[in-house]
Coordinates of C-alpha atoms and ligand atoms in Angstrom, one line a residue:
M1 CA 2.0 31.3 -19.3
S2 CA -0.8 31.2 -21.9
D3 CA -4.1 29.6 -21.1
D4 CA -3.3 26.8 -23.5
S5 CA 0.1 25.8 -22.2
T6 CA -1.2 22.6 -20.6
A7 CA -3.3 21.8 -23.6
E8 CA -0.8 20.0 -25.8
G9 CA -1.4 16.4 -26.5
T10 CA -4.3 14.1 -26.2
F11 CA -4.3 10.5 -25.1
A12 CA -4.3 9.5 -28.8
D13 CA -1.1 11.5 -29.3
L14 CA 0.6 9.3 -26.7
G15 CA 0.2 6.4 -29.0
L16 CA -2.2 4.3 -27.0
R17 CA -4.3 1.5 -28.5
P18 CA -7.8 2.2 -29.6
E19 CA -9.3 -0.1 -26.9
L20 CA -7.6 2.0 -24.2
L21 CA -8.6 5.3 -25.8
S22 CA -12.2 4.2 -25.9
A23 CA -12.0 3.1 -22.2
L24 CA -10.7 6.5 -21.3
T25 CA -13.4 8.3 -23.2
G26 CA -15.9 6.1 -21.4
L27 CA -14.5 7.2 -18.1
G28 CA -14.7 10.8 -19.0
Y29 CA -11.0 11.5 -19.0
E30 CA -10.6 14.5 -21.3
E31 CA -6.8 14.8 -21.5
P32 CA -3.7 13.3 -19.9
T33 CA -2.4 14.8 -16.7
P34 CA 1.2 16.1 -16.8
I35 CA 2.7 13.0 -15.3
Q36 CA 0.8 10.9 -17.9
R37 CA 2.0 13.1 -20.7
E38 CA 5.6 12.6 -19.7
A39 CA 5.5 9.0 -18.5
I40 CA 3.4 7.2 -21.0
P41 CA 5.5 7.5 -24.2
P42 CA 8.8 6.2 -22.7
L43 CA 6.9 3.5 -20.9
V44 CA 5.2 2.3 -24.0
E45 CA 8.6 2.2 -25.6
G46 CA 9.7 -0.2 -22.9
R47 CA 12.1 2.2 -21.0
D48 CA 12.6 2.0 -17.3
L49 CA 11.3 5.0 -15.3
L50 CA 11.9 6.7 -12.0
G51 CA 9.0 9.0 -11.2
Q52 CA 8.4 11.3 -8.3
A53 CA 4.7 11.8 -8.0
A54 CA 2.2 11.7 -5.2
T55 CA -1.4 10.5 -5.1
G56 CA -3.8 12.6 -7.0
T57 CA -1.4 13.3 -9.9
G58 CA -2.9 10.5 -12.1
K59 CA 0.2 8.3 -11.6
T60 CA -1.8 5.1 -11.5
A61 CA -3.0 5.6 -15.1
A62 CA 0.5 6.8 -16.0
F63 CA 1.9 3.2 -15.4
A64 CA -1.3 1.2 -15.9
L65 CA -2.0 2.3 -19.4
P66 CA 1.5 1.4 -20.7
V67 CA 1.3 -2.0 -18.8
L68 CA -1.9 -2.7 -20.6
Q69 CA -0.6 -1.4 -23.9
R70 CA 2.3 -3.8 -23.7
L71 CA 0.2 -6.9 -23.0
A72 CA 0.9 -9.4 -25.7
A73 CA -1.8 -9.7 -28.2
D74 CA -1.6 -13.5 -27.9
R75 CA -1.6 -14.2 -24.2
R76 CA -2.5 -17.7 -23.7
I77 CA 0.3 -18.1 -21.1
G78 CA -1.1 -18.4 -17.6
A79 CA 1.8 -16.6 -15.9
P80 CA 1.5 -12.8 -15.4
S81 CA 3.3 -10.5 -17.7
A82 CA 3.2 -7.6 -15.3
L83 CA 3.6 -7.3 -11.6
V84 CA 2.6 -4.2 -9.6
L85 CA 3.8 -4.0 -6.0
V86 CA 2.1 -1.6 -3.6
P87 CA 2.5 -1.0 0.1
T88 CA -1.1 -1.7 1.3
R89 CA -4.1 -3.8 0.5
E90 CA -6.2 -0.7 0.1
L91 CA -3.9 0.5 -2.7
A92 CA -3.8 -3.0 -4.2
V93 CA -7.5 -3.0 -4.6
Q94 CA -7.5 0.6 -5.9
V95 CA -4.8 -0.1 -8.5
S96 CA -6.3 -3.3 -9.7
E97 CA -9.7 -1.7 -10.1
A98 CA -8.1 1.0 -12.2
L99 CA -6.3 -1.6 -14.4
H100 CA -9.5 -3.4 -14.7
R101 CA -11.4 -0.3 -15.8
Y102 CA -8.8 0.7 -18.3
G103 CA -8.2 -2.8 -19.6
R104 CA -11.8 -3.9 -19.9
E105 CA -11.9 -3.8 -23.7
L106 CA -8.6 -5.6 -23.9
G107 CA -10.0 -8.4 -21.7
A108 CA -7.1 -7.9 -19.3
R109 CA -7.1 -10.3 -16.4
V110 CA -6.1 -8.4 -13.3
L111 CA -5.7 -10.0 -9.9
P112 CA -5.1 -8.2 -6.6
V113 CA -3.3 -10.3 -3.9
Y114 CA -2.7 -9.1 -0.4
G115 CA -2.5 -10.4 3.1
G116 CA -5.5 -10.8 5.2
A117 CA -7.6 -12.3 2.4
P118 CA -8.0 -16.1 2.1
I119 CA -4.9 -17.3 0.2
V120 CA -6.8 -20.3 -1.3
R121 CA -8.9 -18.1 -3.5
Q122 CA -5.8 -16.2 -4.7
L123 CA -4.1 -19.5 -5.4
R124 CA -7.1 -20.6 -7.5
S125 CA -7.2 -17.4 -9.4
L126 CA -3.5 -17.6 -10.2
E127 CA -3.9 -21.1 -11.5
G128 CA -6.6 -19.9 -13.8
G129 CA -4.2 -17.5 -15.5
V130 CA -3.8 -13.7 -15.0
D131 CA -2.1 -10.9 -17.0
V132 CA -1.4 -8.4 -14.2
V133 CA -0.9 -9.2 -10.5
V134 CA -1.2 -6.3 -8.1
A135 CA 0.3 -7.3 -4.8
T136 CA 1.6 -6.3 -1.4
P137 CA 5.2 -7.5 -1.1
G138 CA 4.7 -9.9 1.8
R139 CA 1.9 -11.8 0.2
A140 CA 3.6 -11.7 -3.2
L141 CA 6.7 -13.4 -1.8
D142 CA 4.6 -15.9 0.1
L143 CA 2.9 -16.9 -3.2
V144 CA 6.3 -17.0 -5.0
N145 CA 7.7 -19.3 -2.3
R146 CA 4.7 -21.6 -2.7
G147 CA 5.3 -21.7 -6.4
A148 CA 1.9 -20.3 -7.1
L149 CA 3.1 -16.9 -8.4
R150 CA 5.5 -17.6 -11.3
L151 CA 7.4 -14.5 -12.3
G152 CA 9.4 -15.9 -15.2
E153 CA 7.2 -14.3 -17.9
V154 CA 7.1 -10.9 -16.3
R155 CA 7.9 -8.1 -18.7
T156 CA 7.2 -5.2 -16.4
V157 CA 7.5 -4.6 -12.7
V158 CA 6.0 -1.5 -11.1
L159 CA 7.0 -0.4 -7.6
D160 CA 4.2 2.0 -6.6
E161 CA 4.7 4.2 -3.5
A162 CA 8.1 2.8 -3.2
D163 CA 9.0 5.0 -0.2
E164 CA 6.1 3.7 1.7
M165 CA 7.1 0.1 1.0
L166 CA 10.6 0.8 2.3
D167 CA 9.2 2.6 5.3
M168 CA 7.1 -0.5 6.1
G169 CA 10.2 -2.7 6.1
F170 CA 9.6 -4.4 2.8
A171 CA 13.1 -3.7 1.4
E172 CA 14.3 -7.3 1.5
D173 CA 11.0 -8.7 0.2
L174 CA 11.3 -6.3 -2.8
E175 CA 14.8 -7.5 -3.5
A176 CA 13.7 -11.1 -3.3
I177 CA 10.8 -10.6 -5.6
L178 CA 12.8 -8.7 -8.1
D179 CA 15.4 -11.6 -8.1
H180 CA 12.6 -13.9 -9.3
T181 CA 11.9 -11.8 -12.4
P182 CA 13.8 -11.8 -15.7
D183 CA 16.8 -9.5 -15.9
E184 CA 15.5 -7.9 -19.1
R185 CA 12.2 -6.8 -17.6
Q186 CA 11.1 -3.2 -17.6
T187 CA 11.2 -1.6 -14.1
V188 CA 9.0 1.3 -13.1
L189 CA 9.4 3.0 -9.8
F190 CA 7.0 5.7 -8.5
S191 CA 7.5 7.4 -5.2
A192 CA 6.2 10.5 -3.5
T193 CA 9.6 11.2 -2.0
M194 CA 13.0 10.2 -3.0
P195 CA 15.0 9.3 0.1
R196 CA 18.5 8.1 -0.4
R197 CA 17.7 4.5 0.4
L198 CA 15.4 4.6 -2.6
D199 CA 18.2 5.8 -4.8
S200 CA 20.3 2.7 -4.1
L201 CA 17.3 0.5 -4.8
A202 CA 16.8 2.4 -8.1
R203 CA 20.5 2.2 -9.0
R204 CA 20.5 -1.6 -8.6
H205 CA 17.3 -2.4 -10.4
L206 CA 16.6 0.3 -12.9
D207 CA 18.4 0.4 -16.3
D208 CA 19.1 3.9 -17.6
P209 CA 15.7 5.2 -16.4
V210 CA 13.8 8.2 -17.6
R211 CA 13.4 10.5 -14.6
I212 CA 10.3 12.4 -14.0
S213 CA 9.6 14.7 -11.2
L214 CA 6.3 16.5 -10.8
G215 CA 6.4 20.1 -9.8
R216 CA 9.7 20.5 -11.5
E217 CA 8.4 23.2 -13.7
R218 CA 8.7 26.4 -11.9
T219 CA 6.0 29.0 -12.2
E220 CA 7.4 32.5 -12.2
P221 CA 7.0 34.3 -8.9
G222 CA 4.1 36.6 -9.0
E223 CA 2.4 34.6 -11.7
A224 CA -0.2 33.3 -9.2
P225 CA -2.8 36.0 -8.8
R226 CA -3.6 37.6 -5.5
V227 CA -6.5 35.6 -4.3
R228 CA -7.5 34.3 -0.9
Q229 CA -6.6 30.6 -1.0
T230 CA -8.1 28.1 1.3
A231 CA -8.4 24.4 1.6
F232 CA -10.7 22.2 3.4
V233 CA -9.9 18.6 4.4
V234 CA -12.9 16.4 3.6
P235 CA -13.4 12.7 3.3
R236 CA -14.5 11.8 -0.3
A237 CA -18.0 10.7 0.7
A238 CA -18.7 14.0 2.5
K239 CA -17.6 16.2 -0.4
P240 CA -20.9 17.1 -1.9
A241 CA -22.3 18.1 1.5
A242 CA -19.1 20.0 2.4
L243 CA -19.1 21.9 -0.9
G244 CA -22.8 22.9 -0.4
R245 CA -21.9 24.1 3.1
I246 CA -18.9 26.1 2.0
L247 CA -20.8 27.7 -0.9
D248 CA -23.6 28.7 1.5
V249 CA -21.1 30.4 3.8
E250 CA -19.1 32.0 1.0
A251 CA -22.2 33.1 -1.0
P252 CA -20.3 33.6 -4.2
T253 CA -21.7 35.9 -6.9
A254 CA -20.5 33.4 -9.5
A255 CA -18.3 30.4 -9.1
I256 CA -16.6 27.7 -11.2
V257 CA -16.2 24.3 -9.7
F258 CA -13.5 22.2 -11.3
C259 CA -13.8 18.4 -11.5
R260 CA -11.5 15.7 -13.0
T261 CA -13.9 13.9 -15.3
R262 CA -17.1 14.4 -17.3
E263 CA -18.9 11.9 -15.1
E264 CA -17.9 13.9 -12.0
V265 CA -19.1 17.1 -13.7
D266 CA -22.5 15.6 -14.5
S267 CA -23.1 14.0 -11.2
L268 CA -22.0 17.0 -9.1
T269 CA -24.1 19.3 -11.2
E270 CA -27.1 17.1 -10.6
T271 CA -26.4 17.0 -6.8
L272 CA -26.0 20.7 -6.6
N273 CA -29.2 21.4 -8.4
G274 CA -30.9 19.0 -6.1
R275 CA -29.7 21.0 -3.2
G276 CA -31.1 24.2 -4.7
Y277 CA -28.2 25.8 -6.4
R278 CA -28.4 26.9 -10.0
A279 CA -25.5 24.9 -11.4
E280 CA -24.6 24.3 -15.1
A281 CA -22.3 21.6 -16.4
L282 CA -19.6 22.3 -18.9
H283 CA -17.4 19.6 -20.4
G284 CA -15.6 18.5 -23.5
G285 CA -18.4 16.2 -24.5
M286 CA -20.8 19.1 -25.2
S287 CA -21.3 20.8 -28.5
Q288 CA -20.3 24.4 -29.0
E289 CA -23.9 25.5 -29.1
Q290 CA -24.6 23.8 -25.8
R291 CA -21.6 25.5 -24.2
D292 CA -22.6 28.9 -25.5
R293 CA -26.0 28.5 -24.0
V294 CA -24.4 27.6 -20.6
M295 CA -22.2 30.6 -20.8
G296 CA -25.1 32.8 -21.7
R297 CA -27.0 31.7 -18.6
L298 CA -24.0 32.3 -16.4
R299 CA -23.5 35.8 -17.8
A300 CA -27.1 36.6 -17.5
G301 CA -27.1 35.6 -13.9
T302 CA -29.7 32.8 -14.3
A303 CA -27.0 30.3 -13.2
D304 CA -24.5 31.0 -10.5
L305 CA -22.3 27.9 -10.5
L306 CA -20.4 26.4 -13.4
V307 CA -19.2 22.8 -12.9
A308 CA -16.5 22.1 -15.4
T309 CA -13.4 20.1 -16.5
D310 CA -10.2 21.9 -17.2
V311 CA -10.5 21.3 -20.9
A312 CA -14.0 22.8 -21.1
A313 CA -13.0 25.8 -19.1
R314 CA -9.9 26.6 -21.0
G315 CA -9.9 30.1 -22.4
L316 CA -13.1 31.1 -20.6
D317 CA -13.1 34.6 -19.3
I318 CA -16.0 35.3 -17.0
D319 CA -16.1 38.8 -15.5
Q320 CA -18.4 38.2 -12.6
L321 CA -16.5 35.2 -11.3
T322 CA -15.6 35.5 -7.6
H323 CA -14.8 32.0 -6.6
V324 CA -12.8 29.1 -8.1
V325 CA -13.4 25.7 -6.4
N326 CA -11.2 22.7 -6.9
Y327 CA -13.5 19.8 -6.1
D328 CA -10.3 17.7 -6.1
V329 CA -6.7 18.7 -5.6
P330 CA -5.6 19.4 -9.2
S331 CA -3.3 16.8 -10.7
A332 CA -0.4 19.3 -11.1
P333 CA 0.6 22.6 -9.6
E334 CA 0.4 24.3 -13.0
A335 CA -3.2 23.3 -13.4
Y336 CA -3.9 24.9 -10.0
V337 CA -2.2 28.1 -11.0
H338 CA -4.3 28.2 -14.2
R339 CA -7.5 27.6 -12.5
I340 CA -7.1 30.2 -9.8
G341 CA -6.0 32.7 -12.5
R342 CA -9.6 33.0 -13.5
V343 CA -10.4 35.1 -10.4
G344 CA -8.7 38.0 -8.9
R345 CA -8.3 39.7 -12.2
A346 CA -8.0 43.4 -12.8
G347 CA -7.6 44.1 -9.1
R348 CA -10.9 42.3 -8.1
E349 CA -11.1 40.1 -5.1
G350 CA -11.0 36.4 -5.7
V351 CA -11.3 33.3 -3.6
A352 CA -9.8 29.9 -4.4
I353 CA -11.2 26.9 -2.5
T354 CA -9.7 23.4 -2.6
L355 CA -11.4 20.3 -1.2
A356 CA -8.6 17.9 -0.3
E357 CA -8.9 14.4 1.0
P358 CA -7.0 13.4 4.1
R359 CA -4.3 11.7 2.1
E360 CA -3.6 14.6 -0.2
H361 CA -1.6 16.7 2.2
R362 CA 1.7 16.4 0.3
Q363 CA 0.1 17.3 -3.0
L364 CA -1.3 20.5 -1.5
K365 CA 2.1 21.3 0.0
T366 CA 3.7 21.0 -3.5
I367 CA 1.1 23.3 -5.0
E368 CA 1.7 25.8 -2.3
R369 CA 5.4 25.7 -3.0
V370 CA 5.1 26.0 -6.7
S371 CA 2.4 28.6 -6.7
G372 CA 4.4 30.6 -4.2
A373 CA 1.3 31.5 -2.1
P374 CA 0.1 30.1 1.2
I375 CA -3.0 28.0 1.2
A376 CA -4.8 28.3 4.6
V377 CA -6.4 25.0 5.7
E378 CA -9.7 25.8 7.3
R379 CA -12.4 23.9 9.2
V380 CA -15.5 22.9 7.2
P381 CA -18.2 25.2 8.5
T382 CA -20.4 23.5 11.0
V383 CA -24.2 23.6 11.1
A384 CA -23.9 26.3 13.8
D385 CA -21.5 28.3 11.6
L386 CA -23.9 28.2 8.7
R387 CA -26.9 29.3 10.8
A388 CA -24.9 32.2 12.2
R389 CA -23.8 33.2 8.7
R390 CA -27.4 33.0 7.4
L391 CA -28.7 35.1 10.3
E392 CA -25.9 37.6 9.5
L393 CA -27.1 37.7 5.9
T394 CA -30.7 38.4 7.0
R395 CA -29.5 41.1 9.4
S396 CA -27.6 42.8 6.6
A397 CA -30.6 42.6 4.3
L398 CA -32.8 44.2 7.0
R399 CA -30.3 46.9 7.7
E400 CA -30.1 47.8 4.1
T401 CA -33.9 48.1 3.9
L402 CA -33.9 50.2 7.0
L403 CA -31.2 52.5 5.6
E404 CA -32.6 52.8 2.0
D405 CA -36.3 52.3 2.3
A406 CA -36.9 54.0 5.6
S407 CA -35.3 57.2 4.4
E408 CA -37.6 57.3 1.3
D409 CA -40.7 56.3 3.2
R410 CA -41.2 53.1 1.3
L411 CA -42.0 51.3 4.6
D412 CA -45.0 53.4 5.5
R413 CA -47.6 51.2 3.9
F414 CA -46.6 48.4 6.3
R415 CA -47.3 50.6 9.3
V416 CA -50.9 49.5 9.6
V417 CA -49.7 45.8 10.0
V418 CA -47.3 46.6 12.8
E419 CA -49.8 48.9 14.6
T420 CA -52.7 46.4 14.6
L421 CA -50.4 43.7 15.8
T422 CA -49.0 45.7 18.7
D423 CA -52.5 46.0 20.1
E424 CA -52.2 42.3 20.8
F425 CA -48.4 41.7 21.0
E426 CA -45.2 43.3 22.2
L427 CA -43.3 45.3 19.6
M428 CA -40.3 43.0 20.1
E429 CA -42.4 39.9 19.3
V430 CA -43.7 41.4 16.2
A431 CA -40.2 42.3 15.0
L432 CA -39.0 38.8 15.8
A433 CA -41.8 37.2 13.7
A434 CA -41.1 39.6 10.9
V435 CA -37.4 38.7 10.9
K436 CA -38.3 35.0 10.9
L437 CA -40.5 35.5 7.8
A438 CA -37.8 37.5 6.1
H439 CA -35.1 34.9 7.0
E440 CA -37.2 32.0 5.6
A441 CA -38.3 33.9 2.5
G442 CA -34.9 33.2 0.9
G443 CA -36.1 29.6 0.5
V444 CA -33.2 28.3 2.5
V445 CA -33.8 25.0 4.3
D446 CA -31.6 24.7 7.3
D447 CA -29.6 21.5 6.8
D448 CA -28.5 19.9 10.0
E449 CA -26.2 17.3 8.6
E450 CA -22.9 17.6 10.5
I451 CA -19.9 17.0 8.2
P452 CA -17.1 15.0 9.8
Q453 CA -14.2 17.2 10.8
V454 CA -11.0 15.5 9.8
G455 CA -7.4 16.5 9.4
F456 CA -4.7 15.5 7.0
R457 CA -3.2 12.1 7.7
P458 CA 0.2 12.9 9.2
D459 CA 3.2 12.6 6.8
R460 CA 4.9 9.5 8.2
P461 CA 5.4 10.6 11.7
D462 CA 7.7 7.7 12.6
R463 CA 9.7 7.2 9.4
A464 CA 12.9 6.2 11.1
D465 CA 11.1 3.7 13.3
R466 CA 9.3 2.1 10.4
S467 CA 12.3 1.9 8.2
G468 CA 13.0 -1.7 8.9
R469 CA 16.7 -0.9 9.3
P470 CA 18.2 -2.7 12.3
G471 CA 17.4 -0.4 15.2
R472 CA 20.1 0.5 17.7
P473 CA 20.1 -2.0 20.5
A474 CA 18.4 -0.5 23.5
G475 CA 20.4 -2.2 26.1
R476 CA 20.0 -5.8 27.3
G477 CA 19.9 -7.2 23.9
T478 CA 16.6 -5.7 22.8
E479 CA 15.6 -3.4 20.0
A480 CA 13.0 -1.0 21.0
R481 CA 10.8 1.2 18.9
G482 CA 9.7 4.2 21.0
S483 CA 6.2 4.0 22.4
G484 CA 3.8 6.9 22.1
G485 CA 4.0 6.7 18.4
R486 CA 0.5 5.4 18.1
A487 CA -1.7 8.0 16.4
S488 CA -5.1 6.5 17.1
G489 CA -5.1 6.9 20.9
G490 CA -7.4 4.6 22.8
P491 CA -6.4 1.6 24.9
A492 CA -3.5 -0.6 23.5
A493 CA -3.0 -4.3 23.8
R494 CA 0.5 -5.9 23.9
L495 CA 1.0 -9.0 21.7
F496 CA 3.7 -11.6 22.2
V497 CA 5.3 -12.9 19.0
G498 CA 7.5 -16.0 19.4
A499 CA 10.3 -14.9 17.2
G500 CA 13.0 -12.4 18.0
R501 CA 16.6 -11.3 17.2
D502 CA 17.7 -14.9 16.9
A503 CA 15.3 -15.3 14.0
G504 CA 16.5 -12.0 12.5
I505 CA 13.2 -10.2 13.3
R506 CA 13.4 -6.4 13.2
P507 CA 10.7 -3.8 14.0
G508 CA 10.0 -3.3 10.3
D509 CA 9.2 -6.9 9.8
L510 CA 6.4 -6.7 12.4
V511 CA 5.1 -3.4 11.1
G512 CA 5.2 -4.9 7.6
A513 CA 3.4 -8.1 8.6
I514 CA 0.7 -6.3 10.6
T515 CA 0.0 -3.6 8.0
G516 CA 0.1 -6.1 5.2
E517 CA -2.2 -8.6 6.8
T518 CA -4.7 -6.3 8.6
E519 CA -6.5 -3.0 8.1
L520 CA -4.1 -1.2 10.5
S521 CA -1.5 1.3 9.3
G522 CA 1.9 1.9 10.7
R523 CA 0.6 4.8 12.8
D524 CA -1.7 2.4 14.7
I525 CA 1.2 0.4 15.9
G526 CA 2.7 1.3 19.2
S527 CA 6.0 0.3 20.8
I528 CA 7.8 -2.7 19.6
E529 CA 10.5 -4.5 21.6
I530 CA 12.6 -7.1 20.0
H531 CA 14.2 -9.6 22.4
Q532 CA 16.5 -12.5 21.8
K533 CA 13.7 -15.2 21.5
F534 CA 10.6 -13.1 21.2
A535 CA 9.1 -9.7 20.4
L536 CA 6.4 -7.6 21.9
V537 CA 4.3 -5.2 19.9
E538 CA 1.5 -2.8 20.9
V539 CA -1.6 -2.6 18.8
P540 CA -5.0 -0.9 19.5
E541 CA -7.0 -3.1 21.9
S542 CA -10.0 -3.1 19.6
A543 CA -7.9 -4.7 16.8
A544 CA -5.8 -7.0 18.9
D545 CA -7.7 -10.2 18.3
G546 CA -7.8 -9.7 14.6
V547 CA -4.1 -9.0 14.5
V548 CA -3.4 -12.2 16.5
R549 CA -5.5 -14.2 14.0
A550 CA -3.9 -12.6 11.0
L551 CA -0.4 -13.1 12.2
R552 CA -1.0 -16.7 13.1
A553 CA -2.2 -17.3 9.6
T554 CA 0.8 -15.7 7.9
M555 CA 4.6 -16.0 8.0
I556 CA 6.9 -13.5 9.6
K557 CA 10.3 -13.3 8.0
G558 CA 9.5 -16.6 6.2
R559 CA 8.5 -18.6 9.3
K560 CA 5.4 -19.3 11.4
A561 CA 5.5 -17.8 14.8
T562 CA 3.5 -18.2 18.0
V563 CA 1.3 -15.1 18.4
R564 CA -0.8 -14.4 21.4
R565 CA -1.8 -11.6 23.8
D566 CA 1.0 -10.9 26.2
R567 CA -0.1 -11.9 29.7
A568 CA 2.6 -9.9 31.5
Ligands
LIG601 P1 -4.0 8.8 -8.9 O1 -3.0 9.9 -8.8 O2 -3.5 7.7 -9.7 O3 -4.4 8.3 -7.5 O4 -5.3 9.4 -9.6 C1 -6.1 10.3 -9.0 C2 -7.5 10.4 -9.6 O5 -7.5 11.0 -10.9 C3 -8.2 9.1 -9.9 O6 -9.5 9.2 -9.4 C4 -8.2 8.9 -11.4 O7 -9.4 8.2 -11.8 C5 -8.2 10.3 -11.9 N1 -7.5 10.5 -13.1 C6 -6.3 10.0 -13.5 N2 -6.0 10.4 -14.8 C7 -7.0 11.3 -15.2 C8 -7.2 12.1 -16.3 N3 -6.3 12.1 -17.3 N4 -8.3 12.8 -16.4 C9 -9.2 12.8 -15.4 N5 -9.1 12.1 -14.2 C10 -8.0 11.3 -14.1

């Protein structure tokens, strides 16, 4: 693979409107990610699309840009022309923010609607007219049933993270919503996995879709260079501190840190310099002369960190490079392979480090599969690890001095210092004080900020239970979802819901209602029992009152139900 194989095509080549191109430039996006390159042209043309892509691949922009591109120039109609359905409120906010950012110059009116937020405000915003609605299925259907969300003008429906929506029991809601949209609409479905249930949904609602699967391109075995590959799981907010800590422990001779956008390059460079590293930024917005200067400083050793975008780093060959750092999980496995190809050349040792967010597990697994080399997930070094490592460095430096300088008598002129001090102090104390001075002379300031130790979010541990399919009756007319599935630990509270099998309630309906209306995720929910007339569901004690309030305010399976703490 040549260094330029991921370089074909700019956003302009994808046929996007000038307003969108300038928004992307403003955001510092230098080139489309592979999924964007493949998805945008057919979507702009109006084709249906079935895409397998996880978070972190740039899939949001892959559907958001075409949706914006296709907004009618003359949109005085109040009803939305695009509807994006997402599994959680968190994602609803994230996707609508992205649409808003990309569509600013087009004056796109984007509205997120999800459970848990006051419906009155959403009703008012819908009345005022919107172009794109980003919604969780439960709330969307609620608004449709109230006549507030009119879908008759919808030209594009996007189902984002469709597997998650099915897992959360939203299958029927999705069908009902799609039934309210025009038959000739464009339908776009993105999903991280393609379970069979999703296939049947796609067959029914997608018309001759373009199929895109990320990670389909195979990298030849052995193409990935031999480098030590590690990943650290770090929450986004802790990334700068974690990167600093990892660099301190790794002590690279020279490293390149890859970021997604120009903005990220600039702000990270500034942060790193503020923390005492000698970092230089390199991105596509710089002139050739500026770039040459940066490279010169790196080669001369007056800088030891290069913070760069993929575009800017393309074709660079830096001999002294020992470490490649992915500040984010790269958007495609091929990009990862390219990046780490910059170290470990000509038999030299190289290290590739990836900072992954807790939700990016699957993306990392795909990279591991495609690059054909294992990536070890390690713990972010603690303050104690760092101190131990720094002492180790001081010890090695002293040992080197003892071996080199003592043999050539270059230490003799310090003898008088030690001798006069030993009149007053023990030799050991003198040595300790000297080590302290040497240790601190490196100018290192011990930081004592602990970085949160987190793991990957589990990959749907209870898929079958959250599927919303009718569970097998567990005797005596109940449907039970096994307990012990709650990932959060801590005390649980049992809630009584006054609707059961007679009302057609299934475990998935409760999971869907709770996750749609509150901050809880499926993993927080414990055992669920569905009885003839009522259901019992376990939630974390600390969230119980909020869940009761939220469920009372919403409809479950299209009806109001009594909800209270179970007294039994
Ligand atoms: P997503 O996979 O949609 O969750 O996007 C992951 C991240 O990549 C988001 O922070 C986007 O802002 C960013 N992103 C998406 N497309 C690009 C691009 N072409 N260049 C740089 N960053 C991008």
